[in-house]
PDB file of N, CA and C in Angstrom:
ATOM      1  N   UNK A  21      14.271  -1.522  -0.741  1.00 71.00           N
ATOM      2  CA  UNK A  21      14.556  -0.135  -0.458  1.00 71.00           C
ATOM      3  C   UNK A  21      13.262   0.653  -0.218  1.00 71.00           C
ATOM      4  N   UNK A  22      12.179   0.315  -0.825  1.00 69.00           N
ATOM      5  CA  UNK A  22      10.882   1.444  -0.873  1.00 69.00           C
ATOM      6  C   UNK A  22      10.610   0.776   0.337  1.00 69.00           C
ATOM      7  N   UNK A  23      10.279  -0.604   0.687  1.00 68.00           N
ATOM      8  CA  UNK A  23      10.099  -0.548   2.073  1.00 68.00           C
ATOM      9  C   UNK A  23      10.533  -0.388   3.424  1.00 68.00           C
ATOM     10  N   UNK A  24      11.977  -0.237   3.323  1.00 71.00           N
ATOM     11  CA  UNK A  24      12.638   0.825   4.184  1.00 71.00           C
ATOM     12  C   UNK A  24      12.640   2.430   4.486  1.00 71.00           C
ATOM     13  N   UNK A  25      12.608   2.868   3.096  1.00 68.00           N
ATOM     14  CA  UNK A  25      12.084   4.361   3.001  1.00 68.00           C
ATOM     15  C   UNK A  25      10.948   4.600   3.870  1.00 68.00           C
ATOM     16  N   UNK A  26      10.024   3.233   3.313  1.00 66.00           N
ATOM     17  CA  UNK A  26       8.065   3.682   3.954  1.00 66.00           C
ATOM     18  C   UNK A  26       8.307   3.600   5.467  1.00 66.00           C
ATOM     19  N   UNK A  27       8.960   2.769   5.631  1.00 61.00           N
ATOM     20  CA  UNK A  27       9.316   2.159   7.008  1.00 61.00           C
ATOM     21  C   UNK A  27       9.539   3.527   8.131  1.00 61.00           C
ATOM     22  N   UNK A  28      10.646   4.086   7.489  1.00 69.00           N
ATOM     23  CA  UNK A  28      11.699   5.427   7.933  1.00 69.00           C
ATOM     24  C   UNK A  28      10.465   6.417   8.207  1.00 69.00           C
ATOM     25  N   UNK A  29      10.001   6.311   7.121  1.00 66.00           N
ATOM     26  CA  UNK A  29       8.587   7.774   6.918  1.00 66.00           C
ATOM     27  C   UNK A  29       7.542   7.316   8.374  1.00 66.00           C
ATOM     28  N   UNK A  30       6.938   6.338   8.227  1.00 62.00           N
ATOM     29  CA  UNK A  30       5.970   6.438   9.200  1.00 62.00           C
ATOM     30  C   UNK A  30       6.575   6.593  10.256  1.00 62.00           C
ATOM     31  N   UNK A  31       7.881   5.629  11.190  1.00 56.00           N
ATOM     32  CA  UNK A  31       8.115   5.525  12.499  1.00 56.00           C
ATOM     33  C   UNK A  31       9.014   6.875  12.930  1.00 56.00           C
ATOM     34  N   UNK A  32       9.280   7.515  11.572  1.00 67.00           N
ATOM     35  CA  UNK A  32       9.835   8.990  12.043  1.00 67.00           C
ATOM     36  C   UNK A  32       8.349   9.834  12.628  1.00 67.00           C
ATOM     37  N   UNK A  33       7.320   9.526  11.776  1.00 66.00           N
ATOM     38  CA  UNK A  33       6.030  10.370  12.432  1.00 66.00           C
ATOM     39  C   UNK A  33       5.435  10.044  13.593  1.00 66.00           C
ATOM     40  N   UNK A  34       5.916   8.691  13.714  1.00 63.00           N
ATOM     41  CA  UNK A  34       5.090   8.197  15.377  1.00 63.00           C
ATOM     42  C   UNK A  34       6.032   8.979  16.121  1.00 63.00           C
ATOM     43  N   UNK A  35       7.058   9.048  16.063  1.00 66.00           N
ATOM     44  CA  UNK A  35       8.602   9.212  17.158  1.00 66.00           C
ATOM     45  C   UNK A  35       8.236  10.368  17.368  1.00 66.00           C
ATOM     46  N   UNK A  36       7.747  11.815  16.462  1.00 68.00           N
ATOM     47  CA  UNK A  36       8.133  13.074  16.188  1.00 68.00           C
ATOM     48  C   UNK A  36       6.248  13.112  16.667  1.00 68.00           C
ATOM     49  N   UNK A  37       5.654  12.770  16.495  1.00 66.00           N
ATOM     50  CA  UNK A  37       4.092  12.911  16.699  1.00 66.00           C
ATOM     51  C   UNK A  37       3.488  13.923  15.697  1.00 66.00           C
ATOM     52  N   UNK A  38       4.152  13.462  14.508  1.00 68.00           N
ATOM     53  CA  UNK A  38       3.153  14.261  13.640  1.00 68.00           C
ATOM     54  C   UNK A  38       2.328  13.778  13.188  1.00 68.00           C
ATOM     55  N   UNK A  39       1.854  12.745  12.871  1.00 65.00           N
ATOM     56  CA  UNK A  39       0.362  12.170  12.978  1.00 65.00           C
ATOM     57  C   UNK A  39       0.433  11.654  11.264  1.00 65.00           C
ATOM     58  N   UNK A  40      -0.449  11.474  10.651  1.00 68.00           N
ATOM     59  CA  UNK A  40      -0.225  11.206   9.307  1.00 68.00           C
ATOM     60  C   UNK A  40       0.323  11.611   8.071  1.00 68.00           C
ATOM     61  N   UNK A  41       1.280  10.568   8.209  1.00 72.00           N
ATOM     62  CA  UNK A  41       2.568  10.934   6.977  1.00 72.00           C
ATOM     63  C   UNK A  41       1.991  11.107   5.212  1.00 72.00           C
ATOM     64  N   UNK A  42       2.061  11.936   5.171  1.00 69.00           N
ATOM     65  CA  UNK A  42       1.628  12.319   3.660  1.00 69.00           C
ATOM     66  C   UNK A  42       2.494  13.177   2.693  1.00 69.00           C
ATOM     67  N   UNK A  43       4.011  12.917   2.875  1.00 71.00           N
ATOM     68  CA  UNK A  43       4.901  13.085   2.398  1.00 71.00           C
ATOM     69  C   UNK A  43       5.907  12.078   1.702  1.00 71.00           C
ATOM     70  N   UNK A  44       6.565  12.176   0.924  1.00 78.00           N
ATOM     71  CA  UNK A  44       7.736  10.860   0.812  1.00 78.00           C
ATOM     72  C   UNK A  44       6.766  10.404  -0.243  1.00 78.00           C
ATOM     73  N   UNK A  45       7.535   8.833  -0.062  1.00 82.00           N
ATOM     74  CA  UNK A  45       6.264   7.706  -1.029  1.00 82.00           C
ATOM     75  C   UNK A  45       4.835   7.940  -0.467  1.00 82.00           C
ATOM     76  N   UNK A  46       4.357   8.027   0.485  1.00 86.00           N
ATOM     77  CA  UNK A  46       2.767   8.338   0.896  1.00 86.00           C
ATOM     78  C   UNK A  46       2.162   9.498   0.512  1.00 86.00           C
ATOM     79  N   UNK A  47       3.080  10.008  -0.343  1.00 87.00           N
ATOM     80  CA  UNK A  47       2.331  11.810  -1.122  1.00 87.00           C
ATOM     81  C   UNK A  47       1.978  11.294  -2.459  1.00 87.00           C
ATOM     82  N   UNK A  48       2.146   9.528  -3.170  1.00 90.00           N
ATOM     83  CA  UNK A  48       1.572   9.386  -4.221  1.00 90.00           C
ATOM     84  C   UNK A  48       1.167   8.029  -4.150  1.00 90.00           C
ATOM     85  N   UNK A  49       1.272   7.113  -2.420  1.00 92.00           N
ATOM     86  CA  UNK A  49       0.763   5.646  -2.488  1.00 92.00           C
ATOM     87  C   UNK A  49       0.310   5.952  -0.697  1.00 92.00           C
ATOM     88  N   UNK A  50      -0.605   5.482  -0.620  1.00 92.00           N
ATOM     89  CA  UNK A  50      -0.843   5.378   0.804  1.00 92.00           C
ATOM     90  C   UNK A  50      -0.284   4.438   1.877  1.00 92.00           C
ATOM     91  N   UNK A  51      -0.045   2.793   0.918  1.00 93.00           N
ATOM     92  CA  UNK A  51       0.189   1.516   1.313  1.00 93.00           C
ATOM     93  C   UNK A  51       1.922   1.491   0.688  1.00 93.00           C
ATOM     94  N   UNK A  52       2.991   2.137   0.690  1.00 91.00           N
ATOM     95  CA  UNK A  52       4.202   1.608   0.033  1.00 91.00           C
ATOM     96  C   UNK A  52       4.963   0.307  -0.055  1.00 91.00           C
ATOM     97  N   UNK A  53       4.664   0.509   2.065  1.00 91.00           N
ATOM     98  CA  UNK A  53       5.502  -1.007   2.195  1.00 91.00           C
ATOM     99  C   UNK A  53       4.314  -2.187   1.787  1.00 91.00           C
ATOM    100  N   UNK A  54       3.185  -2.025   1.628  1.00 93.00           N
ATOM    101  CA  UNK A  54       2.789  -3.539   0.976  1.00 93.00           C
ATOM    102  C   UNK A  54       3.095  -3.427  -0.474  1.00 93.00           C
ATOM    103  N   UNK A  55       3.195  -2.744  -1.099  1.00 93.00           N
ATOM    104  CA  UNK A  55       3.563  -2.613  -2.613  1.00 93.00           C
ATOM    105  C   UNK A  55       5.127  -3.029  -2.777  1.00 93.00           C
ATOM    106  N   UNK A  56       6.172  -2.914  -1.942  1.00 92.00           N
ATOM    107  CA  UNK A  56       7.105  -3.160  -1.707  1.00 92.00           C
ATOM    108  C   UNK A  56       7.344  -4.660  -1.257  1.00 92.00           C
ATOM    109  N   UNK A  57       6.486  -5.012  -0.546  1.00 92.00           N
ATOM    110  CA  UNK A  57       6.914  -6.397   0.141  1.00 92.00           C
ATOM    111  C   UNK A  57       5.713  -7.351  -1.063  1.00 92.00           C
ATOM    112  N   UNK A  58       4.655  -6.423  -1.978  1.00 94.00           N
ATOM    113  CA  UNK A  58       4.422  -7.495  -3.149  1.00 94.00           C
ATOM    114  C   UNK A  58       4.901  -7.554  -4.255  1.00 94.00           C
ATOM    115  N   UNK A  59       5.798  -6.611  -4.730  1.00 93.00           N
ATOM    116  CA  UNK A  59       6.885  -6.539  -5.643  1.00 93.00           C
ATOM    117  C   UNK A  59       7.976  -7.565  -5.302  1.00 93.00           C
ATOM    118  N   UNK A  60       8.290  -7.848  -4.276  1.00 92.00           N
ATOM    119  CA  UNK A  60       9.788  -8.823  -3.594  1.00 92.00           C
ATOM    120  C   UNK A  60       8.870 -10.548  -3.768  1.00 92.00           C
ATOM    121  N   UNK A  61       7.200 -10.111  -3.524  1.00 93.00           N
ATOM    122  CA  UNK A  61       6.952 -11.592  -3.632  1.00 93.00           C
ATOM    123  C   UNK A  61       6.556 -11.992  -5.022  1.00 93.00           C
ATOM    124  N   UNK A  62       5.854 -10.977  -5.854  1.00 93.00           N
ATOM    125  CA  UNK A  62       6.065 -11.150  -7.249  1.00 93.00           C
ATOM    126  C   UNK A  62       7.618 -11.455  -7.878  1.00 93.00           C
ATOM    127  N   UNK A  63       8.502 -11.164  -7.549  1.00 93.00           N
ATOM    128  CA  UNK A  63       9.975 -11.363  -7.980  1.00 93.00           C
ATOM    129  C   UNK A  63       9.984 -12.401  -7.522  1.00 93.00           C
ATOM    130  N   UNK A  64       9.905 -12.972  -6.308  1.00 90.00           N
ATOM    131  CA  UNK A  64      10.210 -14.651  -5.689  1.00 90.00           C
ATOM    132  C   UNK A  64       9.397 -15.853  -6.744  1.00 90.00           C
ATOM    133  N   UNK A  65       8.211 -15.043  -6.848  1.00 91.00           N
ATOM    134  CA  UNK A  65       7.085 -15.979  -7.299  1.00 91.00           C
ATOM    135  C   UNK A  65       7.663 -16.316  -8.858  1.00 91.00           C
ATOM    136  N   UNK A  66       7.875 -14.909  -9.479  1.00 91.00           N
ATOM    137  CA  UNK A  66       8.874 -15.171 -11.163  1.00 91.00           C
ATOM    138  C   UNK A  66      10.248 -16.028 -10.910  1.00 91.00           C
ATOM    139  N   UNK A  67      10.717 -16.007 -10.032  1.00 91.00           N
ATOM    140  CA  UNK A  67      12.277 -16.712  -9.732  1.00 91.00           C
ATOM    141  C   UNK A  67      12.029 -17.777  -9.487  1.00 91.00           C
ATOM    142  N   UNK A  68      11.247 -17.974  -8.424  1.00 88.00           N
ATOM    143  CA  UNK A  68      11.160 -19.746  -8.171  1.00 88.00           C
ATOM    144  C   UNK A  68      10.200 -20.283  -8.302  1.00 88.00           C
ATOM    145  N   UNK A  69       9.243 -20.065  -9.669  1.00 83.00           N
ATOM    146  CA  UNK A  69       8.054 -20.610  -9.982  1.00 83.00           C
ATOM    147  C   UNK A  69       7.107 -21.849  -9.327  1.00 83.00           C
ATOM    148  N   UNK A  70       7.077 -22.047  -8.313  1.00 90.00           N
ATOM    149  CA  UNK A  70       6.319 -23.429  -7.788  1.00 90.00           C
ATOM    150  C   UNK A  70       5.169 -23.294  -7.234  1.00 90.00           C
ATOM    151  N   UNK A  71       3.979 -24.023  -7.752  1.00 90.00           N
ATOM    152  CA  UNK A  71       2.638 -23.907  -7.396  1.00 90.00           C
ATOM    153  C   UNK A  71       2.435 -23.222  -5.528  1.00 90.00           C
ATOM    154  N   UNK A  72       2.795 -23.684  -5.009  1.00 92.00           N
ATOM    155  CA  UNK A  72       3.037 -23.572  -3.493  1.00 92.00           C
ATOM    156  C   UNK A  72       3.812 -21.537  -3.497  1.00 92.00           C
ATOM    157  N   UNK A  73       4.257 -21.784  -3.846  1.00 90.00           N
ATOM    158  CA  UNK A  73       4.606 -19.971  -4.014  1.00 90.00           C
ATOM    159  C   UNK A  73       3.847 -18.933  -4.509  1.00 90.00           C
ATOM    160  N   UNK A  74       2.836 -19.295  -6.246  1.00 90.00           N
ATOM    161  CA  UNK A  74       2.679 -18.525  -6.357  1.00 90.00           C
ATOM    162  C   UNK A  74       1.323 -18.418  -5.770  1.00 90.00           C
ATOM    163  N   UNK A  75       0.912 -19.721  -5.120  1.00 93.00           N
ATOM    164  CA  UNK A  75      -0.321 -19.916  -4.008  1.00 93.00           C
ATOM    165  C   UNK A  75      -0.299 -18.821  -2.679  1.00 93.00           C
ATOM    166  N   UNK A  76       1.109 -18.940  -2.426  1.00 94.00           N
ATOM    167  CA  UNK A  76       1.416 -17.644  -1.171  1.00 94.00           C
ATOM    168  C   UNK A  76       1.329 -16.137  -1.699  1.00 94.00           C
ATOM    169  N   UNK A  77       1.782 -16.112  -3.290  1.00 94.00           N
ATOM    170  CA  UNK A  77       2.104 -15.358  -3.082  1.00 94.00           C
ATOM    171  C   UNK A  77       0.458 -14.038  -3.532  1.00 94.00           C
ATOM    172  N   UNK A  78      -0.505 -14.618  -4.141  1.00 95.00           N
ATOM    173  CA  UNK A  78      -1.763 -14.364  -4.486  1.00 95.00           C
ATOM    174  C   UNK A  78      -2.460 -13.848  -3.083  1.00 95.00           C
ATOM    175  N   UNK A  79      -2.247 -15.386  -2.374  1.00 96.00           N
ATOM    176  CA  UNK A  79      -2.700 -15.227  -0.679  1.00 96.00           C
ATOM    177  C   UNK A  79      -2.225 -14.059  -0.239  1.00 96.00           C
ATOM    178  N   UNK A  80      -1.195 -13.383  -0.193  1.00 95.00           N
ATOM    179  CA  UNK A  80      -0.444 -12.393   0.276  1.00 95.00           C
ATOM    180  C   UNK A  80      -1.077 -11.003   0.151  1.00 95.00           C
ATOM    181  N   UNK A  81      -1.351 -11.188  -0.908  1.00 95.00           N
ATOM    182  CA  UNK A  81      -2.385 -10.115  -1.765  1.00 95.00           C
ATOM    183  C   UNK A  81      -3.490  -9.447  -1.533  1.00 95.00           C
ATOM    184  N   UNK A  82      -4.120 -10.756  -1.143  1.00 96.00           N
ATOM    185  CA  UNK A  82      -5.090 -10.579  -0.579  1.00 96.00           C
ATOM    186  C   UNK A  82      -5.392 -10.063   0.962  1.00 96.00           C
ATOM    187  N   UNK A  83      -4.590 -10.620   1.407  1.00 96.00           N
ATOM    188  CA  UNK A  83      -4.143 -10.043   3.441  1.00 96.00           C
ATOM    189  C   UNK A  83      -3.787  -8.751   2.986  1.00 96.00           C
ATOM    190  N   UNK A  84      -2.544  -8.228   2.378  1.00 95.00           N
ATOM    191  CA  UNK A  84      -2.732  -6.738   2.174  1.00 95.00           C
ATOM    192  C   UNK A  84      -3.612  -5.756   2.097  1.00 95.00           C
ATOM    193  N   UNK A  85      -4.378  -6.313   1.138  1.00 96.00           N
ATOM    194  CA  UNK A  85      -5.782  -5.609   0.681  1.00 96.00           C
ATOM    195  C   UNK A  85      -6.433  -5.403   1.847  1.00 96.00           C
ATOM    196  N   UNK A  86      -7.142  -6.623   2.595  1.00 97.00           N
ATOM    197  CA  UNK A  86      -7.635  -6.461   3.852  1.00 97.00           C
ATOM    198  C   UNK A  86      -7.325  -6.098   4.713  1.00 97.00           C
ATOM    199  N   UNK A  87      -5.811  -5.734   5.279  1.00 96.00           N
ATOM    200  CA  UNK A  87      -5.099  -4.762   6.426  1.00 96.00           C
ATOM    201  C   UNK A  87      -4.909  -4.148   5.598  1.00 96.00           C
ATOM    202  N   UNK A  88      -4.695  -3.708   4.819  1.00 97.00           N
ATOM    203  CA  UNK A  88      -4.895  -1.907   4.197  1.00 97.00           C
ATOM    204  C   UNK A  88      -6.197  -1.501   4.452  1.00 97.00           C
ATOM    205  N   UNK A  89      -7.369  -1.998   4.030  1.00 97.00           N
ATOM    206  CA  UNK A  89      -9.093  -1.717   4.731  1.00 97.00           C
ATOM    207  C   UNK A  89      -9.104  -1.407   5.557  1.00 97.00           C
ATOM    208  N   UNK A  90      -8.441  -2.420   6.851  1.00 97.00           N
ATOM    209  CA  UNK A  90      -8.519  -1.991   8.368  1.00 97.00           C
ATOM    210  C   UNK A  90      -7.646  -0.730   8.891  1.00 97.00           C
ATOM    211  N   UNK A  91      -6.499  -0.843   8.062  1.00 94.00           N
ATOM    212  CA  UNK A  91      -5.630   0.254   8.379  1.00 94.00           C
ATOM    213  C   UNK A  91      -6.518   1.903   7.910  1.00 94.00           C
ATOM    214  N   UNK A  92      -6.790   2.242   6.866  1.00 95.00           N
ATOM    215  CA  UNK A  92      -7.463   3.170   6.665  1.00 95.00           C
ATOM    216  C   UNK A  92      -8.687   3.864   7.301  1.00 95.00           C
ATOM    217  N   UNK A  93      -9.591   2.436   7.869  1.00 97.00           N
ATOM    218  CA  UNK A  93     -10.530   2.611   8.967  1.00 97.00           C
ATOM    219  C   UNK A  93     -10.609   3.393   9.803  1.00 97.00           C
ATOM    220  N   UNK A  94      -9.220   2.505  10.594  1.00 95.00           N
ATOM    221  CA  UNK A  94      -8.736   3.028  11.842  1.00 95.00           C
ATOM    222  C   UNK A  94      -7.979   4.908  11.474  1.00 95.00           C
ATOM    223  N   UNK A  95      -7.436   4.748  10.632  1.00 91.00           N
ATOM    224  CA  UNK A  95      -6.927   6.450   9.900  1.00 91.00           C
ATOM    225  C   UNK A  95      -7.701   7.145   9.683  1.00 91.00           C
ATOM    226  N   UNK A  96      -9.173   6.756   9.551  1.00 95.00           N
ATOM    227  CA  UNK A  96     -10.033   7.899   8.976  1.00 95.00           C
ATOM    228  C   UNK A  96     -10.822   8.070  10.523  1.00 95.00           C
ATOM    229  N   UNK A  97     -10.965   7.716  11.248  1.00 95.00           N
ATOM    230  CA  UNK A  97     -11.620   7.552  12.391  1.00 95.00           C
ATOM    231  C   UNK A  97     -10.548   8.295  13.277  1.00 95.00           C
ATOM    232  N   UNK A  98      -9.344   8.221  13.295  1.00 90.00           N
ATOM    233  CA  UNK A  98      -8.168   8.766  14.163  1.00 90.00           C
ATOM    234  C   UNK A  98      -7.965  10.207  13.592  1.00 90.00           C
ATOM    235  N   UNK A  99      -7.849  10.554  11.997  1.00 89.00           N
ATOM    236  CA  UNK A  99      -7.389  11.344  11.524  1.00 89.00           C
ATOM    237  C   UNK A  99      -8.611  12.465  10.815  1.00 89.00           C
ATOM    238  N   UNK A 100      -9.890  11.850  10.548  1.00 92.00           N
ATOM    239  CA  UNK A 100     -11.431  12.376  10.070  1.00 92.00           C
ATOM    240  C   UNK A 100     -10.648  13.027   8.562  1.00 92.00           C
ATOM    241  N   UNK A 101     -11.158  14.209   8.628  1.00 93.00           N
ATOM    242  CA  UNK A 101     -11.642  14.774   7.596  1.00 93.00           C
ATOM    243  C   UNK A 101     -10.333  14.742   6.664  1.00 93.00           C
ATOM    244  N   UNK A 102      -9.088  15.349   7.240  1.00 90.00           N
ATOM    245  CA  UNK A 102      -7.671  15.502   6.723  1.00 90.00           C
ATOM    246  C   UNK A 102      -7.462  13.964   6.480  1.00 90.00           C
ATOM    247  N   UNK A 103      -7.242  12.981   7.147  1.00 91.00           N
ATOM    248  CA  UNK A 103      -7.670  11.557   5.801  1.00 91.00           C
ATOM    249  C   UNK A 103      -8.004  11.078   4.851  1.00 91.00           C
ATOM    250  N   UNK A 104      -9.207  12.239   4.850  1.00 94.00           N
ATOM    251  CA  UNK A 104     -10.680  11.293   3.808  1.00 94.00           C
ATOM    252  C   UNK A 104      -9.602  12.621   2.926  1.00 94.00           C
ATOM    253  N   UNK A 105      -9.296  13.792   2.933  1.00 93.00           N
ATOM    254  CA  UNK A 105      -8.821  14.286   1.879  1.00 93.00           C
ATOM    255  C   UNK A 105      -7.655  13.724   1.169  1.00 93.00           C
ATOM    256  N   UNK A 106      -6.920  13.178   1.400  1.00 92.00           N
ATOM    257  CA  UNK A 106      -5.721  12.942   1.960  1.00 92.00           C
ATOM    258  C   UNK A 106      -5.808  11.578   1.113  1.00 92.00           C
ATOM    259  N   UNK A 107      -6.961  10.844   0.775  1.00 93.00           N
ATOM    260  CA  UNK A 107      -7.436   9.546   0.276  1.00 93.00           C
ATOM    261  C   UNK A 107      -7.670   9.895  -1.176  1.00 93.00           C
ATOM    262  N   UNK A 108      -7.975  11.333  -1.500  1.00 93.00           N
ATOM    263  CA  UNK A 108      -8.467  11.815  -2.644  1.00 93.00           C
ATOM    264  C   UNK A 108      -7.138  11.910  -2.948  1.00 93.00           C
ATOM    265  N   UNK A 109      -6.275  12.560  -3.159  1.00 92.00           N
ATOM    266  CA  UNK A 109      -4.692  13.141  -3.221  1.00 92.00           C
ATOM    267  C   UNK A 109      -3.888  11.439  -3.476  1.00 92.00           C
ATOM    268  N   UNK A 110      -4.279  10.446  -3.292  1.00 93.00           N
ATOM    269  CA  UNK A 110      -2.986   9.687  -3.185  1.00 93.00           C
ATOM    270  C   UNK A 110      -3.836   8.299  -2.949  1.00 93.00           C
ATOM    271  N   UNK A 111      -2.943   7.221  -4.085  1.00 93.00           N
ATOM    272  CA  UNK A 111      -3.497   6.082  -4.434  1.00 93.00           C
ATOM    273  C   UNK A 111      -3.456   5.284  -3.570  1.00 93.00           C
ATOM    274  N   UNK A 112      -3.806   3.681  -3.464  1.00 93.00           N
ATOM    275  CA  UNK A 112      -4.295   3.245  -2.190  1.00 93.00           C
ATOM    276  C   UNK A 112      -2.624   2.451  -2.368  1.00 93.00           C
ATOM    277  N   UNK A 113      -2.415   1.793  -3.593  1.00 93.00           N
ATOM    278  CA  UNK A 113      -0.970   1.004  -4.088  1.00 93.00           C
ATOM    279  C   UNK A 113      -0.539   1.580  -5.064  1.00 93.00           C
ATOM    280  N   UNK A 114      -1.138   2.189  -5.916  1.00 90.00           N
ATOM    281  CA  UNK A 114      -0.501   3.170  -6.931  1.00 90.00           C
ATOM    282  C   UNK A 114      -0.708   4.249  -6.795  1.00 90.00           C
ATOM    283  N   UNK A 115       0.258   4.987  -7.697  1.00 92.00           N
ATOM    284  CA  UNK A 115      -0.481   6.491  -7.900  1.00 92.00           C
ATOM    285  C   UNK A 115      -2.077   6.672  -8.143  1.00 92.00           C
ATOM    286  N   UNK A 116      -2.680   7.750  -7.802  1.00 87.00           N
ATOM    287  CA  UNK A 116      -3.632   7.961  -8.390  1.00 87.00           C
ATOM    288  C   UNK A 116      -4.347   8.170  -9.726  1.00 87.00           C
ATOM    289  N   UNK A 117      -3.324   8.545 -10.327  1.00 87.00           N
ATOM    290  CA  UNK A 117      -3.579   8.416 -12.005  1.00 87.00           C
ATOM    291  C   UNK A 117      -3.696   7.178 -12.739  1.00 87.00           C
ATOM    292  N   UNK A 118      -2.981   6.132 -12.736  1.00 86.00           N
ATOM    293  CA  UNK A 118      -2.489   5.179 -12.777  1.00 86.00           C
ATOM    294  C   UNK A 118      -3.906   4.372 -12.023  1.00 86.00           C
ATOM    295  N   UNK A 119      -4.244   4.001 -10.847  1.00 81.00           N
ATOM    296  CA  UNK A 119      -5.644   3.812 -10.329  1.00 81.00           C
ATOM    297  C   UNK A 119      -6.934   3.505 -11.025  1.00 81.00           C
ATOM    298  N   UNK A 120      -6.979   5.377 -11.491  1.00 79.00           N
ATOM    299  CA  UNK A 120      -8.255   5.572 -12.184  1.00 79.00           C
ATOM    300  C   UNK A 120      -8.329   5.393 -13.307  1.00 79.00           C
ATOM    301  N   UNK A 121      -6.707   4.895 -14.044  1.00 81.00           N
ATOM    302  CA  UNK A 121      -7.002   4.455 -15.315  1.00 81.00           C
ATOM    303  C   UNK A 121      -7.394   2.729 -15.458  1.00 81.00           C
ATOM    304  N   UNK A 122      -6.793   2.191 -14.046  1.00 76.00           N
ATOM    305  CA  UNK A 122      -6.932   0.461 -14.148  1.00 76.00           C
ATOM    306  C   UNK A 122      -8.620   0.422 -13.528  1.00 76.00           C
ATOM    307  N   UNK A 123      -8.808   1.280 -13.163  1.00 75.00           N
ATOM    308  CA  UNK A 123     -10.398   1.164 -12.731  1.00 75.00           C
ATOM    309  C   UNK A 123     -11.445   1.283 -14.207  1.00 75.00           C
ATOM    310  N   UNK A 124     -10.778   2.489 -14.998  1.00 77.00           N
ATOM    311  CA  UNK A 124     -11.772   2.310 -16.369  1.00 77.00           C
ATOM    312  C   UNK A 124     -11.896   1.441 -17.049  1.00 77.00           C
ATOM    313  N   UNK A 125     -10.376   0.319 -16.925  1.00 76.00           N
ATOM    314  CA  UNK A 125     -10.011  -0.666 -17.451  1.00 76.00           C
ATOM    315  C   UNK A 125     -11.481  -1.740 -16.964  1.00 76.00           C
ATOM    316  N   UNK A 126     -11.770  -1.736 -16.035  1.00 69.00           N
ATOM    317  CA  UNK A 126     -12.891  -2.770 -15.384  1.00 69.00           C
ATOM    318  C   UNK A 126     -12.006  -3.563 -15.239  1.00 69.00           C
ATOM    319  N   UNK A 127     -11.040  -3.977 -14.343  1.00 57.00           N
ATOM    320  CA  UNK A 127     -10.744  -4.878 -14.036  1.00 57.00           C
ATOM    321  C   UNK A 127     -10.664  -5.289 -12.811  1.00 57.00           C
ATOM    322  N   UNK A 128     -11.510  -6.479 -12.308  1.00 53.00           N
ATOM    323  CA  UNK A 128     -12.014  -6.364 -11.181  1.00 53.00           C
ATOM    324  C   UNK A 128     -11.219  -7.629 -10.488  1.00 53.00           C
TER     325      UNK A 128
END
């Protein structure tokens, strides 16, 4: 469902040309649908426990991370300043509160 919602949110803003969605789930996660589609692979990975899964499903993780990088790139370069604010306001996979507390945590 959250990645249908995220889904709905962005391609309503391409359609409508309002440019970066910072409403909905993206007014407290920037990335929903990868948080969404790693929640469904964390659930697969707990359901059908097999080395080979939870190998994908780590891998997965990691590709997110890195097209979320590129994706933001390209957003801050398309979108400038109202981005970079916009980055302050709202977590990259979590909330922002939540974030800066797993960051004090040091967990790297």
């Amino acid at each position: 469902m959250i990645f249908v919602v995220g889904f709905c949110q962005i391609y309503w803003a391409k359609f409508t040309g309002k440019g970066a969605v910072a409403v909905g789930l993206y007014r407290y996660i920037r990335h929903p649908q990868y948080v969404a589609l790693a929640i469904i692979g964390l659930g697969t990975s707990l359901y059908w426990s097999r080395f080979i899964v939870v190998i994908a499903f780590v891998s997965m993780l990691y590709v997110y991370i890195f097209l979320a990088r590129i994706e933001e790139r390209i957003c801050l370069e398309k979108f400038g300043d109202s981005y970079r604010a916009y980055m302050s306001r709202a977590g990259m996979f979590l909330p922002l509160r939540w974030e800066v507390r797993w960051r004090k945590l040091d967990v790297q």
